[in-house]
Amino acid sequence: MVQSVKRDKKDRVLSIRDLNISFKTNYGVVNAIRGVRLDLFKGETIAIVGESGSGKSVTCKTIMGILDSNGIIDSGEITLFYKDENGNEKTADLTKMSQKQIRYEFCGRKIAMVFQDPMTSLDPTMTIAKQIMEPMIEHRHMTKEEARQHALDLLTKVGIENPEKRMKQYPHELSGGMRQRVVIAIALACDPDILICDEPTTALDVTIQAKIIELIKSIQDEKGISVIYITHDLGVVAKVADYVAVMYAGRIVEKGRVNEIFYDPRHPYTWGLLASMPDTDTSSERLFAIAGSPPDLTNRIKGDAFAPRNPYALNIDFELEPPMFDVGGQHRVASWLCDPRAPKVELPKDLQEKIVKMKKEAGLA
Ligand SMILES: Nc1ncnc2c1ncn2[C@@H]1O[C@H](COP(=O)(O)OP(=O)(O)O)[C@@H](O)[C@H]1O
Ligand SMILES: [Mg+2]
């Protein structure tokens, strides 16, 4: 696992406070994001994990100004900390801006995003050259020749061989892995401070996955940018993240440094996620899965949303939403089990063993 950066307030690049987002639909109002609070610091990689539907993508789409049109930001703040072209320190609350304004002022240049399916970001009718050069000409005011040279450099950097040839091609002429590399090159074209990767390898086969993850990590190391990495795969998290936020039903239920989450998990939902993470010698049929399914977010949720699936739930979990307990270090947990009055619950045996094994593999035990 990677060495964590210091999380010093003065190095914040993004700060989300008490964010609530809902969607109007024919079947009612979906309360998709319920009180998310999260900070991103310069040079760190945050992984947002959680089952499908937990609110990972909605959170990031809101940051990018691409929330679906039936979505409403009910309350909260998303503060971006950045430097303007004269080097002056600025802040902007993205929830107070129109989506158009966010995209015009910040997308590409301050924040860039890589999606699961590279074809959502690529234009099938344009050559790779045009797609990668255009933002540099438009936003960085490069000449065509400068942009061409920079494009070639970027394609080389993301591991594309024979970039001259690739520049003349169209997206459909490239493999899936190659397309995702192009998308990453485009994302880097304007030198953003923040790179958001939403399940960037899910659509790719396993060997390519590892290479793309390696690529994102090396870019992060070299450029010192901040990365938000969305995934449902904790194996990936262990490889890339400094800091982890676990989401369930629109809330962050546990967050902390990667070691705090992997070696000292406190929320039974996180236990479930870790237990269901495949490791080198677990055969797939032995793999644990969290029983039940996430709640319907059109209903008002009483208590801890995970309670009905939680074998360790206390009575209070069905009644009252748990606050975020500070359990030391950077580690915060929204579970009544962390209340000093709660009965002591042991980590499941299998998970205890798994953690011992992970620590051994990391050379920590
Ligand atoms: N445009 C929309 N209209 C209604 N519900 C939506 C819309 N977009 C997302 N949702 C709902 O918001 C919740 C969070 O979705 P999402 O952030 O995409 O989850 P994930 O964690 O898988 O990325 C889900 O319940 C999803 O169905
Ligand atoms: Mg998603």
XYZ file of N, CA and C in Angstrom, residues 104-284:
543
model
N -17.454 25.301 -18.126
C -16.702 26.314 -18.859
C -15.455 26.736 -18.085
N -15.618 26.950 -16.776
C -14.503 27.502 -16.002
C -13.498 26.456 -15.528
N -13.996 25.262 -15.189
C -13.102 24.326 -14.500
C -12.848 22.996 -15.206
N -13.819 22.536 -15.989
C -13.658 21.183 -16.521
C -12.541 21.122 -17.535
N -11.731 20.115 -17.384
C -10.564 19.991 -18.234
C -9.385 20.674 -17.579
N -9.535 21.940 -17.269
C -8.378 22.689 -16.768
C -8.075 22.472 -15.298
N -9.118 22.391 -14.473
C -8.884 22.151 -13.042
C -9.259 20.712 -12.668
N -10.368 20.254 -13.240
C -10.855 18.912 -12.921
C -11.108 18.179 -14.233
N -10.616 16.958 -14.319
C -10.897 16.163 -15.511
C -11.405 14.799 -15.079
N -12.160 14.158 -15.953
C -12.777 12.899 -15.553
C -12.576 11.818 -16.613
N -12.341 10.615 -16.121
C -12.222 9.436 -16.978
C -13.354 8.489 -16.601
N -14.156 8.098 -17.584
C -15.324 7.253 -17.301
C -15.026 5.786 -17.569
N -15.979 4.961 -17.091
C -15.875 3.514 -17.270
C -15.736 3.131 -18.742
N -16.605 3.697 -19.553
C -16.593 3.349 -20.967
C -15.926 4.467 -21.756
N -14.736 4.190 -22.330
C -14.018 5.261 -23.029
C -14.844 5.895 -24.147
N -15.788 5.129 -24.718
C -16.554 5.688 -25.830
C -17.499 6.812 -25.393
N -17.799 6.897 -24.073
C -18.628 8.030 -23.652
C -17.849 9.344 -23.741
N -16.512 9.265 -23.675
C -15.726 10.497 -23.731
C -15.192 10.790 -25.131
N -15.162 9.776 -25.985
C -14.564 9.991 -27.307
C -15.646 10.250 -28.352
N -15.304 11.081 -29.317
C -16.215 11.360 -30.416
C -15.845 10.421 -31.570
N -16.773 9.533 -31.951
C -16.434 8.538 -32.986
C -16.154 9.157 -34.353
N -16.559 10.407 -34.541
C -16.405 11.023 -35.864
C -15.124 11.840 -35.999
N -14.343 11.908 -34.905
C -13.141 12.743 -34.945
C -11.879 11.913 -34.757
N -10.811 12.312 -35.420
C -9.543 11.595 -35.229
C -9.048 11.827 -33.800
N -8.162 10.938 -33.364
C -7.548 11.068 -32.035
C -6.814 12.408 -31.948
N -6.110 12.765 -33.018
C -5.342 14.019 -33.022
C -6.236 15.210 -32.684
N -7.365 15.286 -33.376
C -8.264 16.424 -33.185
C -8.784 16.456 -31.744
N -9.145 15.277 -31.228
C -9.754 15.232 -29.897
C -8.771 15.595 -28.799
N -7.539 15.243 -29.015
C -6.567 15.518 -27.953
C -5.994 16.933 -28.081
N -5.919 17.441 -29.323
C -5.332 18.768 -29.530
C -6.305 19.905 -29.236
N -7.580 19.661 -29.506
C -8.569 20.737 -29.388
C -8.576 21.445 -28.020
N -8.635 20.671 -26.911
C -8.642 21.378 -25.617
C -7.370 22.198 -25.365
N -6.249 21.740 -25.909
C -4.994 22.481 -25.678
C -4.997 23.785 -26.465
N -5.557 23.735 -27.673
C -5.624 24.943 -28.503
C -6.629 25.925 -27.889
N -7.759 25.351 -27.440
C -8.824 26.203 -26.930
C -8.503 26.779 -25.554
N -8.074 25.909 -24.634
C -7.907 26.363 -23.250
C -6.496 26.834 -22.930
N -5.512 26.225 -23.543
C -4.135 26.597 -23.190
C -3.519 27.487 -24.256
N -4.330 27.837 -25.244
C -3.925 28.751 -26.305
C -2.628 28.342 -26.975
N -2.462 27.045 -27.171
C -1.267 26.576 -27.876
C -1.480 26.742 -29.384
N -0.376 26.871 -30.103
C -0.489 26.843 -31.565
C -0.745 25.395 -31.960
N -1.133 25.219 -33.217
C -1.432 23.869 -33.692
C -0.193 22.975 -33.559
N 0.953 23.519 -33.899
C 2.174 22.717 -33.857
C 2.554 22.351 -32.416
N 2.416 23.336 -31.512
C 2.694 23.049 -30.094
C 1.760 21.958 -29.572
N 0.471 22.106 -29.935
C -0.519 21.132 -29.475
C -0.199 19.740 -30.033
N 0.226 19.698 -31.280
C 0.568 18.419 -31.910
C 1.719 17.743 -31.168
N 2.723 18.537 -30.871
C 3.884 18.002 -30.171
C 3.497 17.510 -28.771
N 2.694 18.331 -28.089
C 2.263 17.967 -26.739
C 1.390 16.708 -26.767
N 0.554 16.608 -27.793
C -0.310 15.428 -27.942
C 0.544 14.163 -28.119
N 1.560 14.278 -28.941
C 2.447 13.128 -29.163
C 3.138 12.734 -27.858
N 3.583 13.735 -27.105
C 4.228 13.479 -25.812
C 3.269 12.762 -24.862
N 2.040 13.277 -24.819
C 1.058 12.693 -23.902
C 0.727 11.247 -24.278
N 0.554 11.006 -25.575
C 0.238 9.642 -26.014
C 1.379 8.697 -25.672
N 2.598 9.186 -25.812
C 3.749 8.371 -25.437
C 3.726 8.101 -23.934
N 3.445 9.153 -23.168
C 3.398 9.040 -21.714
C 2.367 8.016 -21.248
N 1.213 7.954 -21.920
C 0.193 6.987 -21.504
C 0.424 5.606 -22.126
N 1.584 5.439 -22.737
C 1.969 4.105 -23.178
C 1.440 3.700 -24.541
N 1.207 4.671 -25.405
C 0.753 4.331 -26.753
C 1.944 4.336 -27.706
N 2.153 3.178 -28.320
C 3.270 3.076 -29.256
C 2.860 3.631 -30.608
N 3.846 4.089 -31.325
C 3.594 4.652 -32.648
C 2.523 5.755 -32.610
N 2.701 6.760 -31.786
C 1.661 7.784 -31.614
C 1.322 8.540 -32.906
N 2.306 8.723 -33.802
C 2.010 9.424 -35.071
C 0.888 8.732 -35.823
N 0.994 7.408 -35.876
C -0.019 6.626 -36.593
C -1.368 6.717 -35.872
N -1.329 6.599 -34.550
C -2.586 6.620 -33.766
C -3.327 7.944 -33.885
N -2.558 9.017 -33.996
C -3.168 10.351 -34.095
C -4.113 10.444 -35.285
N -3.770 9.749 -36.362
C -4.586 9.848 -37.583
C -5.804 8.942 -37.534
N -5.869 8.079 -36.529
C -6.951 7.098 -36.492
C -8.197 7.608 -35.769
N -9.282 6.851 -35.929
C -10.551 7.134 -35.257
C -10.714 6.151 -34.094
N -11.514 6.513 -33.085
C -11.641 5.650 -31.899
C -11.933 4.174 -32.213
N -12.799 3.917 -33.195
C -13.176 2.509 -33.451
C -12.016 1.683 -33.978
N -10.953 2.343 -34.396
C -9.790 1.609 -34.901
C -8.857 1.159 -33.771
N -9.167 1.572 -32.543
C -8.314 1.225 -31.405
C -8.986 0.186 -30.513
N -8.181 -0.568 -29.762
C -8.720 -1.521 -28.788
C -9.263 -0.757 -27.578
N -10.043 -1.461 -26.744
C -10.629 -0.828 -25.558
C -9.580 -0.222 -24.635
N -8.510 -0.974 -24.410
C -7.452 -0.497 -23.513
C -6.765 0.741 -24.070
N -6.559 0.714 -25.374
C -5.904 1.838 -26.048
C -6.803 3.078 -25.992
N -8.103 2.870 -26.190
C -9.051 4.001 -26.118
C -9.014 4.639 -24.733
N -8.967 3.783 -23.698
C -8.947 4.358 -22.355
C -7.646 5.135 -22.132
N -6.566 4.677 -22.713
C -5.309 5.443 -22.613
C -5.447 6.797 -23.295
N -6.130 6.805 -24.435
C -6.357 8.072 -25.137
C -7.202 9.009 -24.272
N -8.239 8.450 -23.638
C -9.097 9.269 -22.774
C -8.265 9.879 -21.637
N -7.367 9.092 -21.083
C -6.514 9.599 -20.004
C -5.592 10.702 -20.538
N -5.072 10.503 -21.740
C -4.228 11.545 -22.348
C -5.024 12.836 -22.535
N -6.269 12.709 -22.987
C -7.112 13.904 -23.175
C -7.379 14.572 -21.818
N -7.631 13.735 -20.807
C -7.889 14.277 -19.468
C -6.682 15.076 -18.964
N -5.490 14.640 -19.356
C -4.274 15.311 -18.876
C -3.881 16.503 -19.738
N -4.549 16.651 -20.883
C -4.129 17.641 -21.877
C -4.055 19.052 -21.306
N -4.958 19.369 -20.373
C -4.961 20.730 -19.833
C -4.361 20.811 -18.438
N -3.620 19.766 -18.055
C -2.899 19.820 -16.795
C -3.816 20.074 -15.592
N -4.809 19.228 -15.376
C -5.765 19.473 -14.290
C -5.126 19.253 -12.920
N -5.730 19.854 -11.881
C -5.283 19.615 -10.505
C -5.898 18.324 -9.966
N -7.107 18.030 -10.465
C -7.864 16.888 -9.948
C -8.269 15.979 -11.099
N -8.014 14.696 -10.928
C -8.441 13.716 -11.925
C -9.442 12.769 -11.264
N -10.642 12.703 -11.823
C -11.653 11.792 -11.294
C -11.749 10.599 -12.231
N -11.563 9.407 -11.683
C -11.642 8.194 -12.502
C -12.810 7.359 -11.999
N -13.851 7.234 -12.809
C -15.050 6.502 -12.396
C -15.025 5.096 -12.991
N -14.643 4.126 -12.192
C -14.521 2.729 -12.622
C -13.792 2.642 -13.970
N -12.596 3.203 -14.052
C -11.964 3.356 -15.365
C -11.556 2.047 -16.018
N -11.564 0.958 -15.257
C -11.083 -0.293 -15.857
C -12.158 -1.371 -15.912
N -13.358 -1.044 -15.434
C -14.402 -2.062 -15.346
C -14.732 -2.690 -16.705
N -14.666 -1.886 -17.766
C -15.036 -2.404 -19.080
C -13.864 -3.109 -19.787
N -12.709 -3.161 -19.112
C -11.515 -3.708 -19.775
C -11.161 -5.086 -19.232
N -10.411 -5.871 -20.013
C -10.061 -7.183 -19.463
C -8.921 -7.069 -18.446
N -8.775 -8.131 -17.655
C -7.972 -8.050 -16.435
C -6.525 -7.596 -16.640
N -5.867 -8.083 -17.674
C -4.465 -7.706 -17.854
C -4.352 -6.220 -18.205
N -5.307 -5.734 -19.001
C -5.310 -4.310 -19.358
C -5.637 -3.473 -18.122
N -6.563 -3.967 -17.302
C -6.940 -3.272 -16.060
C -5.713 -2.897 -15.250
N -4.874 -3.894 -15.006
C -3.699 -3.671 -14.169
C -2.810 -2.591 -14.775
N -2.699 -2.595 -16.097
C -1.837 -1.607 -16.753
C -2.405 -0.192 -16.634
N -3.709 -0.078 -16.767
C -4.332 1.257 -16.665
C -4.185 1.784 -15.226
N -4.379 0.891 -14.256
C -4.234 1.298 -12.854
C -2.802 1.781 -12.598
N -1.849 1.023 -13.120
C -0.436 1.370 -12.992
C -0.178 2.744 -13.625
N -0.782 2.952 -14.778
C -0.609 4.217 -15.501
C -1.136 5.395 -14.676
N -2.351 5.251 -14.145
C -2.939 6.347 -13.364
C -2.056 6.647 -12.152
N -1.557 5.585 -11.546
C -0.694 5.764 -10.384
C 0.607 6.489 -10.734
N 1.194 6.120 -11.847
C 2.474 6.746 -12.199
C 2.262 8.221 -12.560
N 1.141 8.525 -13.215
C 0.837 9.930 -13.532
C 0.654 10.723 -12.243
N -0.052 10.092 -11.313
C -0.314 10.739 -10.034
C 1.001 11.020 -9.300
N 1.876 10.032 -9.278
C 3.182 10.189 -8.620
C 3.984 11.310 -9.267
N 4.002 11.301 -10.583
C 4.854 12.231 -11.305
C 4.321 13.661 -11.223
N 3.011 13.816 -11.396
C 2.441 15.164 -11.499
C 1.970 15.715 -10.159
N 1.870 14.839 -9.176
C 1.408 15.301 -7.868
C -0.030 15.795 -7.879
N -0.819 15.312 -8.857
C -2.220 15.737 -8.892
C -3.013 14.936 -7.860
N -4.230 15.388 -7.611
C -5.107 14.678 -6.687
C -6.054 13.817 -7.511
N -6.289 12.618 -7.023
C -7.117 11.688 -7.791
C -8.284 11.195 -6.935
N -9.470 11.213 -7.523
C -10.600 10.514 -6.908
C -10.835 9.280 -7.755
N -10.702 8.137 -7.120
C -10.785 6.882 -7.858
C -12.018 6.121 -7.386
N -12.992 5.997 -8.267
C -14.219 5.288 -7.905
C -14.111 3.841 -8.339
N -14.448 2.947 -7.436
C -14.409 1.534 -7.802
C -15.265 0.733 -6.833
N -15.685 -0.462 -7.255
C -16.323 -1.337 -6.280
C -15.356 -2.454 -5.901
N -14.113 -2.342 -6.378
C -13.121 -3.402 -6.217
C -12.065 -2.987 -5.178
N -12.162 -3.589 -3.978
C -11.218 -3.207 -2.923
C -9.778 -3.618 -3.223
N -9.625 -4.607 -4.091
C -8.275 -5.002 -4.492
C -7.566 -3.839 -5.177
N -8.307 -3.111 -5.995
C -7.767 -1.944 -6.677
C -7.446 -0.844 -5.663
N -8.335 -0.683 -4.708
C -8.154 0.347 -3.684
C -6.822 0.171 -2.970
N -6.539 -1.070 -2.601
C -5.302 -1.355 -1.878
C -4.093 -0.930 -2.699
N -4.217 -1.003 -4.023
C -3.082 -0.650 -4.886
C -2.940 0.849 -5.078
N -4.043 1.587 -5.133
C -3.931 2.996 -5.547
C -4.142 4.041 -4.454
N -4.901 3.701 -3.413
C -5.423 4.776 -2.563
C -4.555 5.137 -1.361
N -4.589 6.418 -0.996
C -4.043 6.887 0.283
C -5.152 6.879 1.321
N -6.342 7.194 0.839
C -7.465 7.465 1.724
C -8.692 6.820 1.093
N -9.576 6.300 1.930
C -10.720 5.557 1.414
C -12.013 6.093 2.021
N -13.038 6.261 1.194
C -14.372 6.594 1.682
C -15.310 5.466 1.245
N -15.971 4.862 2.221
C -16.887 3.762 1.920
C -18.300 4.324 1.886
N -18.990 4.160 0.769
C -20.344 4.701 0.653
C -21.389 3.602 0.700
N -22.487 3.920 1.359
C -23.632 3.020 1.362
C -24.913 3.851 1.325
N -25.774 3.554 0.382
C -27.074 4.228 0.281
C -26.958 5.756 0.382
N -25.990 6.316 -0.328
C -25.885 7.763 -0.412
C -25.144 8.447 0.716
N -24.586 7.642 1.619
C -23.826 8.226 2.739
C -22.423 7.649 2.773
N -21.514 8.393 3.370
C -20.211 7.805 3.672
C -20.343 7.163 5.044
N -20.143 5.848 5.117
C -20.335 5.154 6.390
C -19.017 4.921 7.123
N -17.917 4.970 6.386
C -16.606 4.848 7.031
C -15.582 5.494 6.126
N -14.627 6.216 6.729
C -13.559 6.804 5.927
C -12.289 6.885 6.747
N -11.181 6.887 6.062
C -9.905 6.961 6.760
C -8.762 6.627 5.832
N -7.579 6.650 6.388
C -6.405 6.259 5.602
C -6.556 4.798 5.205
N -5.912 4.447 4.110
C -6.088 3.102 3.564
C -5.758 2.015 4.601
N -4.727 2.237 5.407
C -4.384 1.233 6.423
C -5.440 1.136 7.522
N -6.029 2.275 7.858
C -7.071 2.271 8.880
C -8.289 1.463 8.399
N -8.603 1.609 7.132
C -9.780 0.916 6.584
C -9.504 -0.573 6.367
N -8.327 -0.896 5.883
C -8.038 -2.311 5.587
C -7.648 -3.121 6.825
N -6.933 -2.496 7.758
C -6.422 -3.272 8.892
C -7.246 -3.094 10.159
N -8.079 -2.063 10.173
C -8.868 -1.815 11.373
C -10.287 -1.359 11.004
N -10.963 -2.099 10.127
C -12.295 -1.668 9.688
C -13.273 -1.743 10.847
N -14.201 -0.773 10.920
C -15.115 -0.729 12.062
C -16.577 -0.894 11.673
N -16.928 -0.538 10.445
C -18.344 -0.632 10.067
C -18.632 -2.024 9.487
N -19.694 -2.677 9.971
C -20.000 -4.012 9.449
C -20.171 -4.049 7.923
N -20.542 -2.932 7.326
C -20.618 -2.912 5.856
C -19.222 -3.039 5.249
N -18.264 -2.338 5.843
C -16.876 -2.444 5.381
C -16.354 -3.862 5.607
N -16.750 -4.473 6.731
C -16.363 -5.870 6.981
C -16.847 -6.750 5.834
N -18.090 -6.507 5.445
C -18.674 -7.290 4.345
C -17.918 -7.088 3.037
N -17.589 -5.831 2.755
C -16.851 -5.548 1.516
C -15.481 -6.218 1.539
N -14.797 -6.116 2.672
C -13.463 -6.715 2.774
C -13.543 -8.242 2.700
N -14.564 -8.799 3.348
C -14.707 -10.258 3.336
C -15.012 -10.758 1.924
N -15.686 -9.920 1.133
C -16.030 -10.383 -0.216
C -14.953 -10.050 -1.248
N -13.853 -9.482 -0.774
C -12.752 -9.175 -1.692
C -11.960 -10.455 -1.973
N -11.825 -10.819 -3.238
C -11.078 -12.045 -3.522
C -9.602 -11.865 -3.152
N -8.981 -12.889 -2.556
C -7.533 -12.802 -2.408
C -6.897 -13.962 -3.137
N -5.598 -14.002 -3.102
C -4.885 -14.903 -4.015
C -5.318 -16.362 -3.916
N -5.626 -16.850 -2.701
C -5.947 -18.275 -2.642
C -7.408 -18.571 -2.238
N -8.300 -17.622 -2.430
C -9.708 -17.904 -2.179
C -10.327 -18.379 -3.488
N -10.882 -19.555 -3.467
C -11.572 -19.986 -4.679
C -12.901 -19.242 -4.726
N -13.393 -19.007 -5.933
C -14.545 -18.108 -6.078
C -15.777 -18.625 -5.332
